[in-house]
Coordinates of C-alpha atoms in Angstrom, one line a residue:
X1 CA -11.9 -67.5 -80.5
X2 CA -10.1 -64.9 -82.5
X3 CA -6.4 -65.2 -83.7
X4 CA -4.7 -62.1 -85.0
X5 CA -3.2 -63.0 -88.4
X6 CA -1.4 -59.7 -89.1
X7 CA 1.3 -58.0 -86.9
X8 CA 2.0 -54.3 -86.7
X9 CA 5.3 -54.9 -88.5
X10 CA 3.8 -55.6 -91.9
X11 CA 4.3 -52.1 -93.3
X12 CA 7.8 -52.0 -91.8
X13 CA 8.6 -55.3 -93.5
X14 CA 7.5 -54.0 -96.8
X15 CA 9.5 -50.7 -96.4
X16 CA 12.6 -52.7 -95.4
X17 CA 12.6 -55.0 -98.3
X18 CA 11.9 -52.2 -100.8
X19 CA 15.0 -50.4 -99.6
X20 CA 17.0 -53.4 -100.9
X21 CA 16.0 -52.9 -104.5
X22 CA 19.1 -53.0 -106.6
X23 CA 18.1 -53.8 -110.2
X24 CA 15.4 -53.1 -112.7
X25 CA 14.1 -56.7 -112.9
X26 CA 13.7 -56.9 -109.1
X27 CA 12.0 -53.5 -109.0
X28 CA 9.5 -54.6 -111.6
X29 CA 8.7 -58.0 -110.0
X30 CA 8.4 -56.8 -106.4
X31 CA 6.2 -53.9 -107.4
X32 CA 3.9 -56.2 -109.3
X33 CA 3.9 -58.7 -106.4
X34 CA 2.9 -56.1 -103.9
X35 CA 0.3 -54.7 -106.2
X36 CA -1.4 -58.1 -106.7
X37 CA -1.3 -59.1 -103.0
X38 CA -2.8 -55.7 -102.0
X39 CA -5.6 -56.3 -104.5
X40 CA -6.0 -59.9 -103.2
X41 CA -5.1 -61.3 -106.6
X42 CA -3.2 -64.1 -104.9
X43 CA -2.3 -66.3 -107.9
X44 CA -0.5 -63.5 -109.6
X45 CA 1.2 -62.4 -106.4
X46 CA 2.3 -65.9 -105.8
X47 CA 3.8 -66.1 -109.3
X48 CA 6.0 -63.0 -108.8
X49 CA 7.1 -63.8 -105.2
X50 CA 8.1 -67.3 -106.4
X51 CA 10.0 -65.7 -109.4
X52 CA 11.9 -63.3 -107.1
X53 CA 12.8 -66.2 -104.8
X54 CA 14.0 -68.3 -107.7
X55 CA 16.1 -65.5 -109.1
X56 CA 17.7 -64.5 -105.8
X57 CA 21.2 -65.6 -104.7
X58 CA 21.0 -67.7 -101.5
X59 CA 24.4 -66.4 -100.4
X60 CA 23.7 -62.7 -100.9
X61 CA 19.9 -62.1 -101.0
X62 CA 18.7 -63.7 -97.8
X63 CA 16.4 -60.8 -96.9
X64 CA 14.7 -61.0 -100.3
X65 CA 14.2 -64.8 -100.0
X66 CA 12.9 -64.5 -96.4
X67 CA 10.4 -61.8 -97.4
X68 CA 9.1 -63.8 -100.4
X69 CA 8.8 -66.9 -98.3
X70 CA 6.9 -64.9 -95.7
X71 CA 4.4 -63.7 -98.3
X72 CA 4.1 -67.2 -99.9
X73 CA 3.3 -68.6 -96.4
X74 CA 0.7 -65.9 -95.9
X75 CA -1.0 -66.7 -99.3
X76 CA -1.1 -70.4 -98.4
X77 CA -2.8 -69.5 -95.1
X78 CA -5.4 -67.4 -96.8
X79 CA -6.3 -70.4 -98.9
X80 CA -6.4 -72.8 -95.9
X81 CA -3.3 -74.7 -97.0
X82 CA -1.6 -74.6 -93.6
X83 CA 0.8 -77.5 -94.3
X84 CA 2.3 -75.6 -97.3
X85 CA 2.4 -72.4 -95.2
X86 CA 4.3 -74.2 -92.5
X87 CA 6.7 -75.5 -95.2
X88 CA 7.4 -72.0 -96.6
X89 CA 7.9 -70.5 -93.1
X90 CA 10.2 -73.3 -92.0
X91 CA 12.3 -72.8 -95.2
X92 CA 12.6 -69.1 -94.4
X93 CA 14.2 -69.9 -91.0
X94 CA 17.1 -71.6 -92.9
X95 CA 18.1 -68.2 -94.3
X96 CA 18.1 -66.4 -90.9
X97 CA 21.4 -64.6 -90.1
X98 CA 22.6 -62.8 -87.0
X99 CA 21.8 -59.5 -88.7
X100 CA 18.4 -60.6 -90.1
X101 CA 15.7 -58.0 -89.3
X102 CA 13.8 -59.0 -86.2
X103 CA 10.6 -58.0 -87.9
X104 CA 11.1 -60.9 -90.4
X105 CA 11.8 -63.4 -87.6
X106 CA 8.8 -62.3 -85.5
X107 CA 6.5 -62.5 -88.6
X108 CA 7.8 -65.9 -89.6
X109 CA 7.4 -67.3 -86.1
X110 CA 3.8 -65.9 -85.9
X111 CA 3.0 -67.5 -89.2
X112 CA 4.2 -70.8 -87.9
X113 CA 2.2 -70.4 -84.7
X114 CA -1.0 -69.8 -86.8
X115 CA -0.2 -72.8 -89.1
X116 CA 0.4 -75.2 -86.2
X117 CA -2.7 -74.1 -84.4
X118 CA -4.8 -74.9 -87.5
X119 CA -3.0 -78.2 -87.9
X120 CA -3.9 -79.0 -84.2
X121 CA -0.2 -79.1 -83.2
X122 CA -0.8 -76.9 -80.2
X123 CA 2.6 -77.4 -78.5
X124 CA 4.5 -76.3 -81.5
X125 CA 2.1 -73.4 -82.0
X126 CA 2.9 -72.1 -78.4
X127 CA 6.6 -72.7 -78.9
X128 CA 6.8 -70.5 -82.0
X129 CA 4.5 -67.8 -80.6
X130 CA 6.8 -67.6 -77.6
X131 CA 9.8 -67.3 -79.9
X132 CA 8.0 -64.4 -81.7
X133 CA 7.2 -62.8 -78.3
X134 CA 10.8 -62.9 -77.1
X135 CA 12.0 -61.1 -80.2
X136 CA 9.2 -58.6 -80.5
X137 CA 10.0 -54.9 -79.5
X138 CA 6.6 -53.3 -80.1
X139 CA 4.1 -53.4 -77.1
X140 CA 1.0 -53.8 -79.3
X141 CA 2.7 -56.5 -81.3
X142 CA 3.5 -58.4 -78.0
X143 CA -0.1 -58.0 -77.0
X144 CA -1.3 -59.5 -80.3
X145 CA 1.0 -62.5 -79.9
X146 CA -0.1 -63.0 -76.3
X147 CA -3.7 -63.1 -77.5
X148 CA -2.8 -65.7 -80.0
X149 CA -1.1 -67.8 -77.3
X150 CA -4.3 -67.5 -75.2
X151 CA -6.3 -68.8 -78.1
X152 CA -4.2 -71.9 -78.2
X153 CA -4.9 -72.5 -74.5
X154 CA -8.6 -72.1 -75.3
X155 CA -8.3 -74.7 -78.0
X156 CA -6.7 -77.0 -75.4
X157 CA -9.6 -76.2 -73.0
X158 CA -7.1 -74.7 -70.6
X159 CA -9.3 -71.7 -69.8
X160 CA -7.4 -70.9 -66.6
X161 CA -4.1 -70.2 -68.4
X162 CA -5.9 -68.4 -71.2
X163 CA -7.6 -66.1 -68.7
X164 CA -4.3 -65.4 -66.9
X165 CA -2.9 -64.1 -70.2
X166 CA -6.0 -62.2 -71.4
X167 CA -7.0 -60.3 -68.3
X168 CA -3.9 -58.2 -68.0
X169 CA -4.2 -57.3 -71.7
X170 CA -7.5 -55.6 -71.1
X171 CA -5.6 -53.1 -68.9
X172 CA -2.8 -52.2 -71.3
X173 CA -3.2 -48.8 -73.0
X174 CA -1.6 -50.2 -76.2
X175 CA -4.6 -52.6 -76.4
X176 CA -7.4 -50.4 -75.2
X177 CA -6.3 -47.7 -77.7
X178 CA -6.5 -50.2 -80.6
X179 CA -10.2 -51.0 -80.8
X180 CA -9.8 -53.9 -83.2
X181 CA -7.4 -55.8 -80.9
X182 CA -9.2 -54.7 -77.8
X183 CA -12.4 -56.2 -79.1
X184 CA -10.6 -59.5 -79.9
X185 CA -9.2 -59.7 -76.3
X186 CA -12.6 -59.0 -74.8
X187 CA -14.3 -61.6 -77.0
X188 CA -11.7 -64.3 -76.1
X189 CA -11.9 -63.4 -72.4
X190 CA -15.7 -63.6 -72.5
X191 CA -15.5 -67.0 -74.1
X192 CA -13.2 -68.3 -71.4
X193 CA -15.5 -67.0 -68.7
X194 CA -18.4 -68.6 -70.5
X195 CA -16.7 -72.0 -70.5
X196 CA -15.9 -71.9 -66.8
X197 CA -19.3 -70.5 -65.8
X198 CA -18.3 -67.0 -64.8
X199 CA -21.2 -64.6 -64.8
X200 CA -19.0 -61.8 -66.3
X201 CA -18.9 -63.7 -69.6
X202 CA -21.9 -62.0 -71.3
X203 CA -20.8 -58.5 -70.4
X204 CA -17.4 -59.0 -72.1
X205 CA -19.0 -60.6 -75.1
X206 CA -21.6 -57.8 -75.5
X207 CA -18.9 -55.1 -74.9
X208 CA -16.7 -56.7 -77.7
X209 CA -19.7 -56.8 -80.1
X210 CA -20.4 -53.1 -79.4
X211 CA -16.9 -52.1 -80.2
X212 CA -16.8 -54.2 -83.4
X213 CA -20.0 -52.5 -84.6
X214 CA -18.6 -49.1 -83.9
X215 CA -15.5 -49.7 -86.0
X216 CA -17.5 -51.7 -88.6
X217 CA -15.3 -54.8 -88.2
X218 CA -17.5 -57.3 -90.2
X219 CA -15.2 -60.2 -89.6
X220 CA -15.1 -59.6 -85.9
X221 CA -18.9 -59.1 -85.7
X222 CA -19.4 -62.5 -87.4
X223 CA -17.2 -64.2 -84.7
X224 CA -19.1 -62.4 -81.9
X225 CA -22.5 -63.6 -83.3
X226 CA -21.1 -67.1 -83.4
X227 CA -19.8 -66.9 -79.8
X228 CA -23.2 -65.5 -78.5
X229 CA -25.0 -68.2 -80.4
X230 CA -22.9 -70.9 -78.6
X231 CA -23.4 -69.0 -75.3
X232 CA -27.2 -69.1 -75.5
X233 CA -27.5 -72.6 -77.0
X234 CA -28.6 -74.3 -73.8
X235 CA -30.4 -71.5 -72.0
X236 CA -32.2 -69.7 -74.8
X237 CA -32.3 -71.8 -78.0
X238 CA -34.4 -69.2 -79.9
X239 CA -31.9 -66.4 -79.2
X240 CA -29.1 -68.8 -80.0
X241 CA -30.7 -69.5 -83.4
X242 CA -31.1 -65.8 -84.0
X243 CA -27.4 -65.1 -83.4
X244 CA -26.5 -68.1 -85.6
X245 CA -28.7 -66.6 -88.4
X246 CA -27.0 -63.2 -88.0
X247 CA -23.6 -64.8 -88.1
X248 CA -24.4 -66.7 -91.3
X249 CA -25.8 -63.6 -93.0
X250 CA -22.7 -61.5 -92.0
X251 CA -20.4 -64.3 -93.1
X252 CA -22.2 -64.5 -96.5
X253 CA -21.9 -60.7 -96.9
X254 CA -18.1 -60.7 -96.3
X255 CA -17.7 -64.0 -98.3
X256 CA -16.0 -65.8 -95.5
X257 CA -16.5 -69.5 -96.3
X258 CA -15.1 -70.9 -93.0
X259 CA -17.4 -68.6 -91.0
X260 CA -20.3 -69.6 -93.1
X261 CA -19.6 -73.3 -92.4
X262 CA -19.3 -72.6 -88.6
X263 CA -22.5 -70.6 -88.6
X264 CA -24.4 -73.3 -90.4
X265 CA -23.1 -75.8 -87.9
X266 CA -24.6 -73.7 -85.1
X267 CA -27.9 -73.4 -87.0
X268 CA -28.1 -77.1 -87.5
X269 CA -27.8 -77.6 -83.7
X270 CA -30.5 -75.0 -82.9
X271 CA -33.0 -76.1 -85.7
X272 CA -35.4 -79.0 -85.9
X273 CA -37.1 -81.0 -88.6
X274 CA -36.8 -79.8 -92.3
X275 CA -35.0 -76.6 -91.3
X276 CA -32.2 -78.6 -89.7
X277 CA -32.0 -80.8 -92.7
X278 CA -31.8 -77.7 -95.0
X279 CA -28.9 -76.3 -93.1
X280 CA -27.1 -79.6 -93.0
X281 CA -27.4 -80.0 -96.8
X282 CA -26.2 -76.4 -97.3
X283 CA -23.2 -77.1 -95.0
X284 CA -22.3 -80.2 -97.0
X285 CA -22.5 -78.4 -100.3
X286 CA -20.4 -75.4 -99.2
X287 CA -17.8 -77.7 -97.5
X288 CA -17.5 -79.8 -100.7
X289 CA -17.2 -76.6 -102.8
X290 CA -14.5 -75.0 -100.6
X291 CA -12.5 -78.2 -100.6
X292 CA -12.5 -78.3 -104.4
X293 CA -11.5 -74.6 -104.6
X294 CA -8.6 -75.0 -102.1
X295 CA -7.4 -78.2 -103.8
X296 CA -7.4 -76.3 -107.1
X297 CA -5.5 -73.4 -105.6
X298 CA -3.0 -75.8 -104.1
X299 CA -2.5 -77.5 -107.5
X300 CA -2.2 -74.1 -109.2
X301 CA 0.5 -72.9 -106.7
X302 CA 2.4 -76.2 -107.1
X303 CA 2.4 -75.6 -110.9
X304 CA 3.7 -72.0 -110.4
X305 CA 6.5 -73.3 -108.2
X306 CA 7.4 -75.9 -110.9
X307 CA 7.2 -73.3 -113.7
X308 CA 9.4 -70.9 -111.7
X309 CA 12.0 -73.6 -111.1
X310 CA 11.9 -74.6 -114.8
X311 CA 12.4 -71.0 -115.8
X312 CA 15.4 -70.7 -113.6
X313 CA 17.0 -73.8 -115.1
X314 CA 16.4 -72.4 -118.6
X315 CA 18.0 -69.1 -117.7
X316 CA 21.0 -71.0 -116.5
X317 CA 21.3 -72.8 -119.8
X318 CA 20.9 -69.5 -121.7
X319 CA 23.7 -68.0 -119.6
X320 CA 26.0 -71.0 -120.3
X321 CA 25.2 -70.6 -124.0
X322 CA 25.9 -66.9 -123.8
X323 CA 29.3 -67.6 -122.2
X324 CA 30.2 -70.0 -125.0
X325 CA 29.2 -67.5 -127.6
X326 CA 31.3 -64.9 -125.9
X327 CA 34.3 -67.2 -126.0
X328 CA 33.9 -67.8 -129.7
X329 CA 33.7 -64.0 -130.3
X330 CA 36.9 -63.5 -128.4
X331 CA 38.6 -66.1 -130.5
X332 CA 37.4 -64.4 -133.7
X333 CA 38.6 -61.1 -132.3
X334 CA 42.1 -62.5 -131.8
X335 CA 42.2 -63.7 -135.4
X336 CA 41.3 -60.3 -136.7
X337 CA 43.7 -58.5 -134.4
X338 CA 46.1 -57.6 -137.3
X339 CA 43.3 -56.2 -139.4
X340 CA 42.1 -54.1 -136.4
X341 CA 45.6 -52.7 -136.0
X342 CA 45.8 -51.6 -139.6
X343 CA 42.3 -50.0 -139.3
X344 CA 43.5 -48.3 -136.2
X345 CA 46.5 -46.8 -138.0
X346 CA 44.2 -45.5 -140.7
X347 CA 41.8 -44.0 -138.2
X348 CA 44.7 -42.3 -136.3
X349 CA 45.9 -40.7 -139.6
X350 CA 42.4 -39.6 -140.3
X351 CA 42.0 -38.1 -136.9
X352 CA 45.3 -36.2 -137.3
X353 CA 44.3 -34.7 -140.6
X354 CA 40.8 -33.8 -139.2
X355 CA 42.4 -32.1 -136.2
X356 CA 44.7 -30.2 -138.4
X357 CA 41.9 -28.9 -140.5
X358 CA 39.7 -27.8 -137.6
X359 CA 42.5 -26.5 -135.3
X360 CA 40.8 -23.2 -134.7
X361 CA 37.5 -24.9 -133.7
X362 CA 39.5 -27.3 -131.5
X363 CA 41.2 -24.6 -129.6
X364 CA 37.8 -23.1 -128.8
X365 CA 36.5 -26.5 -127.6
X366 CA 39.6 -26.9 -125.4
X367 CA 38.9 -23.5 -123.8
X368 CA 35.3 -24.5 -123.1
X369 CA 36.4 -27.9 -121.8
X370 CA 39.0 -26.2 -119.6
X371 CA 36.3 -23.9 -118.1
X372 CA 34.1 -26.9 -117.5
X373 CA 36.9 -28.8 -115.8
X374 CA 37.4 -25.8 -113.5
X375 CA 33.8 -25.8 -112.6
X376 CA 33.6 -29.5 -112.0
X377 CA 36.8 -29.4 -110.0
X378 CA 35.3 -26.6 -107.8
X379 CA 32.2 -28.7 -107.3
X380 CA 34.2 -31.7 -106.4
X381 CA 36.2 -29.7 -103.9
X382 CA 33.2 -27.9 -102.4
X383 CA 30.7 -30.8 -102.4
X384 CA 32.7 -34.0 -102.1
X385 CA 36.1 -33.3 -100.5
X386 CA 34.8 -33.0 -96.9
X387 CA 32.6 -36.0 -97.3
X388 CA 35.4 -38.2 -98.7
X389 CA 37.8 -37.0 -95.9
X390 CA 35.3 -37.7 -93.2
X391 CA 34.5 -41.1 -94.7
X392 CA 38.2 -42.0 -94.8
X393 CA 38.6 -40.8 -91.2
X394 CA 35.7 -42.9 -90.1
X395 CA 37.0 -46.0 -91.9
X396 CA 40.4 -45.5 -90.3
X397 CA 39.2 -44.9 -86.7
X398 CA 36.1 -47.1 -86.4
X399 CA 35.6 -50.9 -86.1
X400 CA 34.0 -51.8 -89.4
X401 CA 33.3 -55.3 -88.2
X402 CA 30.2 -54.1 -86.4
X403 CA 26.9 -53.8 -88.2
X404 CA 26.1 -50.2 -87.1
X405 CA 29.5 -48.9 -88.3
X406 CA 29.1 -50.8 -91.6
X407 CA 25.7 -49.2 -92.1
X408 CA 27.2 -45.7 -91.4
X409 CA 30.0 -46.3 -93.8
X410 CA 27.6 -47.5 -96.5
X411 CA 25.4 -44.5 -96.0
X412 CA 28.3 -42.1 -96.3
X413 CA 29.5 -43.9 -99.5
X414 CA 25.9 -43.7 -100.9
X415 CA 25.8 -40.0 -100.2
X416 CA 29.2 -39.5 -102.1
X417 CA 27.8 -41.6 -105.0
X418 CA 24.6 -39.5 -105.2
X419 CA 26.5 -36.2 -105.2
X420 CA 28.9 -37.5 -107.9
X421 CA 26.0 -38.6 -110.0
X422 CA 24.4 -35.2 -109.7
X423 CA 27.6 -33.5 -110.8
X424 CA 27.7 -35.8 -113.8
X425 CA 24.1 -34.9 -114.7
X426 CA 24.7 -31.1 -114.3
X427 CA 27.5 -31.3 -116.9
X428 CA 26.0 -33.7 -119.4
X429 CA 24.8 -32.9 -122.9
X430 CA 21.3 -31.3 -123.0
X431 CA 18.7 -32.8 -125.3
X432 CA 16.8 -30.0 -127.2
X433 CA 14.6 -32.2 -129.3
X434 CA 11.4 -34.0 -128.4
X435 CA 12.7 -35.2 -125.1
X436 CA 13.6 -31.7 -123.8
X437 CA 10.5 -31.2 -121.7
X438 CA 10.6 -34.7 -120.1
X439 CA 14.4 -34.2 -119.3
X440 CA 13.7 -30.8 -117.9
X441 CA 10.9 -32.2 -115.6
X442 CA 13.2 -35.0 -114.6
X443 CA 16.0 -32.6 -113.7
X444 CA 13.7 -30.4 -111.5
X445 CA 12.1 -33.4 -109.8
X446 CA 15.6 -34.6 -108.9
X447 CA 15.7 -31.9 -106.3
X448 CA 12.7 -33.3 -104.5
X449 CA 13.5 -35.1 -101.3
X450 CA 12.2 -35.6 -97.8
X451 CA 13.1 -32.0 -96.9
X452 CA 12.3 -30.0 -100.0
X453 CA 9.2 -30.2 -102.3
X454 CA 9.6 -28.7 -105.8
X455 CA 6.3 -27.7 -107.5
X456 CA 6.1 -26.9 -111.2
X457 CA 3.2 -25.1 -112.8
X458 CA 2.3 -24.3 -116.5
X459 CA 5.3 -26.1 -118.1
X460 CA 3.0 -28.0 -120.5
X461 CA 1.2 -24.8 -121.6
X462 CA 4.4 -23.6 -123.4
X463 CA 5.0 -24.6 -127.1
X464 CA 8.6 -25.7 -126.6
X465 CA 9.0 -26.8 -130.3
X466 CA 9.1 -23.2 -131.4
X467 CA 11.9 -22.3 -129.0
X468 CA 15.5 -22.1 -130.3
X469 CA 17.9 -24.8 -129.1
X470 CA 20.3 -22.3 -127.5
X471 CA 17.3 -20.8 -125.5
X472 CA 16.2 -24.3 -124.4
X473 CA 19.8 -25.0 -123.1
X474 CA 19.8 -21.6 -121.3
X475 CA 16.4 -22.4 -119.6
X476 CA 17.7 -25.8 -118.5
X477 CA 21.0 -24.5 -117.1
X478 CA 19.5 -21.4 -115.5
X479 CA 16.9 -23.5 -113.6
X480 CA 19.5 -26.0 -112.7
X481 CA 21.7 -23.1 -111.3
X482 CA 18.8 -21.7 -109.3
X483 CA 17.9 -25.1 -107.8
X484 CA 21.5 -25.9 -106.9
X485 CA 21.8 -22.5 -105.3
X486 CA 18.6 -23.3 -103.4
X487 CA 20.0 -26.6 -102.2
X488 CA 23.2 -24.9 -101.0
X489 CA 21.9 -21.7 -99.4
X490 CA 18.2 -21.3 -99.0
X491 CA 17.3 -23.8 -96.2
X492 CA 13.8 -23.9 -97.7
X493 CA 11.1 -26.6 -97.7
X494 CA 9.1 -25.5 -100.7
X495 CA 10.1 -24.3 -104.2
X496 CA 7.5 -23.1 -106.8
X497 CA 8.4 -22.7 -110.5
X498 CA 5.8 -21.1 -112.8
X499 CA 5.9 -21.0 -116.6
X500 CA 3.7 -18.6 -118.6
X501 CA 3.7 -16.9 -122.0
X502 CA 3.7 -13.2 -121.6
X503 CA 2.8 -11.7 -125.0
X504 CA 5.8 -12.7 -127.2
X505 CA 8.0 -13.5 -124.2
X506 CA 8.5 -16.5 -121.9
X507 CA 8.2 -15.7 -118.2
X508 CA 9.5 -18.0 -115.5
X509 CA 8.9 -17.2 -111.9
X510 CA 11.0 -18.8 -109.2
X511 CA 10.2 -18.6 -105.4
X512 CA 11.1 -20.5 -102.3
X513 CA 10.3 -20.1 -98.6
X514 CA 14.0 -20.1 -97.4
X515 CA 16.0 -17.7 -95.4
X516 CA 16.3 -15.2 -98.3
X517 CA 19.3 -12.9 -98.9
X518 CA 20.2 -9.3 -99.7
X519 CA 20.8 -8.2 -103.2
X520 CA 24.5 -7.9 -102.5
X521 CA 24.6 -11.4 -101.2
X522 CA 22.9 -12.7 -104.2
X523 CA 25.3 -11.0 -106.6
X524 CA 28.2 -12.4 -104.7
X525 CA 27.2 -16.0 -105.4
X526 CA 28.9 -17.4 -108.5
X527 CA 25.9 -19.5 -109.4
X528 CA 23.5 -16.5 -109.6
X529 CA 26.0 -14.5 -111.5
X530 CA 26.1 -17.3 -114.0
X531 CA 22.3 -17.2 -114.2
X532 CA 22.3 -13.4 -115.0
X533 CA 25.0 -13.8 -117.6
X534 CA 23.1 -16.6 -119.4
X535 CA 19.8 -14.7 -119.4
X536 CA 21.5 -11.5 -120.8
X537 CA 23.1 -13.6 -123.6
X538 CA 19.6 -14.4 -125.0
X539 CA 18.5 -10.8 -124.5
X540 CA 16.5 -11.5 -121.5
X541 CA 16.1 -9.9 -118.0
X542 CA 16.5 -11.4 -114.5
X543 CA 14.8 -9.6 -111.6
X544 CA 15.5 -10.5 -107.9
X545 CA 13.3 -9.7 -104.9
X546 CA 15.7 -7.9 -102.7
X547 CA 13.8 -8.2 -99.4
X548 CA 15.9 -10.1 -97.0
X549 CA 14.6 -13.0 -94.9
X550 CA 11.4 -13.2 -97.0
X551 CA 12.4 -16.2 -99.0
X552 CA 14.1 -16.1 -102.4
X553 CA 12.2 -14.9 -105.5
X554 CA 13.3 -14.3 -109.1
X555 CA 11.6 -13.5 -112.4
X556 CA 13.1 -14.5 -115.8
X557 CA 11.8 -12.9 -119.0
X558 CA 13.1 -13.4 -122.5
X559 CA 11.7 -13.2 -126.1
X560 CA 10.6 -16.4 -127.8

C-alpha cells in the first residue's frame, strides 16, 4: 500500500511564507532552513525552523509559526517519530485563523492523517484526511488525499470501500496525466483486488510496476516488488522469493530502511533452513540499528527544542538588561542637559561664522539644492500623485474590513513605498571610491523585474580606478536617466548595456526592444536632454538610433 506523503501545494507553501519576510534575521534563518531541508540535512533544518518558531510573535506571526511546525512535523515523520509529528501538527492547528492560507490547513491535516495511520489510529486518520479533502481546491491534490483514505481502508481490511474510492481515480485525467500518482492508485487497486480474489489484480500490479520503471521511481518499484512477492506467496513460492529479493536489493540501493525490513520479512516467509535463519538475523540486526538511530534523532531534536527555548529566554533577559541600561543613559542625559545647551550655543555660533565665511559657496549649494528639489517635486507629482490619490479614493469608498480590500490597499501602499524609495536612491550621494562598481551594478539591477530583464556586459573589463570622480558620477547618472526613461516610455522586456574601452575612450552601448521613438520625440524628453547635457560636460558624444519602432539604441563615448 502506498501513501502519498507530499501534496502539490508544497511549492506554493514555500512561496507564500517567503513573501512574508520582513527582517534580515528571518531572511537568513528561513533561507538556511530551506537549504538544509532540500539537502536532507534534517538536524540543521530542524534547528533553524525551531529558532524561527521561538523568535516569532504568536499574536502577529501565525503564518510563520504554522509553516515551521509543518516542516518540523514532516522531519519527525521522515525519522519515523509519528507521535512527535502529530504533536507538532496539532500545535499548528491552534494558530489557525479565518484568513489562514488553505494550503497550510490542507498540509497540516494531511500530515496528521499520515501520522495517525502509522500510529494505527485509523478513525482519526480518516477524519483528518476528510478535513483536508474538504478544504482542497486542486483536483490532483484531492486525488492524492483520496488515495491516502483508500490506504486506511486497506489497513482496516475494508477492501470494498477502498476499491470504491480507487476505481474512479483511475479514470480522472489529473491522475492519469501524473504518472507517479497514477502508478500508486493502480498498485493500491491491484492490492485490493488481490485480497478479494479478483482476477484483475495481477494486471493492475504489473501495469503499475511498468509505469514506475518508465519514470524510474525506485521507491515505487520497491513497493511493487513487495506487493508482487506477497501476491505469489501461496501460488508460486519461487517467484515470490524472487520478487522479495528484488525488493530487498532495490530498498538497499535507495537506503530505505523500512522497505528493507519489510522485504526481509517477505524473504523469511519464502525461505527455508539456513537461508531463512540468515534473513531473520539480518532483520533483527537492521531493526535494532534503526531503532537506535531513530531514538538518537528523537533525543537530538528534543535537545534542539530545549536549546531554542533557552536561547529565547536568554534573549528576553538581554532585552530587559538593555532597557535598564537605556534608562540609566537617559538619566545621565538629563543631568548633562545644561552642558549640552552650552555646547549647542557654541556650535550655533561656529556655524554662523562658518556660514558667513563661505557665503558664496553656500549660495551655489542653495541653487543646486533648489534645482534638485524641483526635480524631486516633479517626480513626486508625476510618479506618486496619482497613486496616492487613487489609494485615498479606494480607502474612502471601499470596505476595508474585508481581506481582499485589505490586500489591495496594502499592495497599493507597497507600490507607493517602492517608488518613494527609488526616488530617494536616484538623488542620493554617489560613491566614487572602491564601492563605485558594486553600487553601479546594484542601481542597474534595481530595474530588473518580472517584466523587464536588464543585461550588463563588459563592466568588469574597465579599469574604473583610473576614471575621474566627476566622470564616474556622470556615468552613474546618465545610465540612471536612460533606465528611468526606459521604464517610463519604452514598454520593453529586454535591456542590454555593453561597456568597452575604445582606444583612449570609454564606450557604453545601450539598447532595448521597446516601441522606439523618433529623434524629435527623444529630444523632447527632459530625461534624455539631461543625458546629452551631462555627456557634453565631460567632452563626450551621445548618438541615438533615429529609426522609429525598432527599439531604443544609444551610444555614449567619452575620453578616459
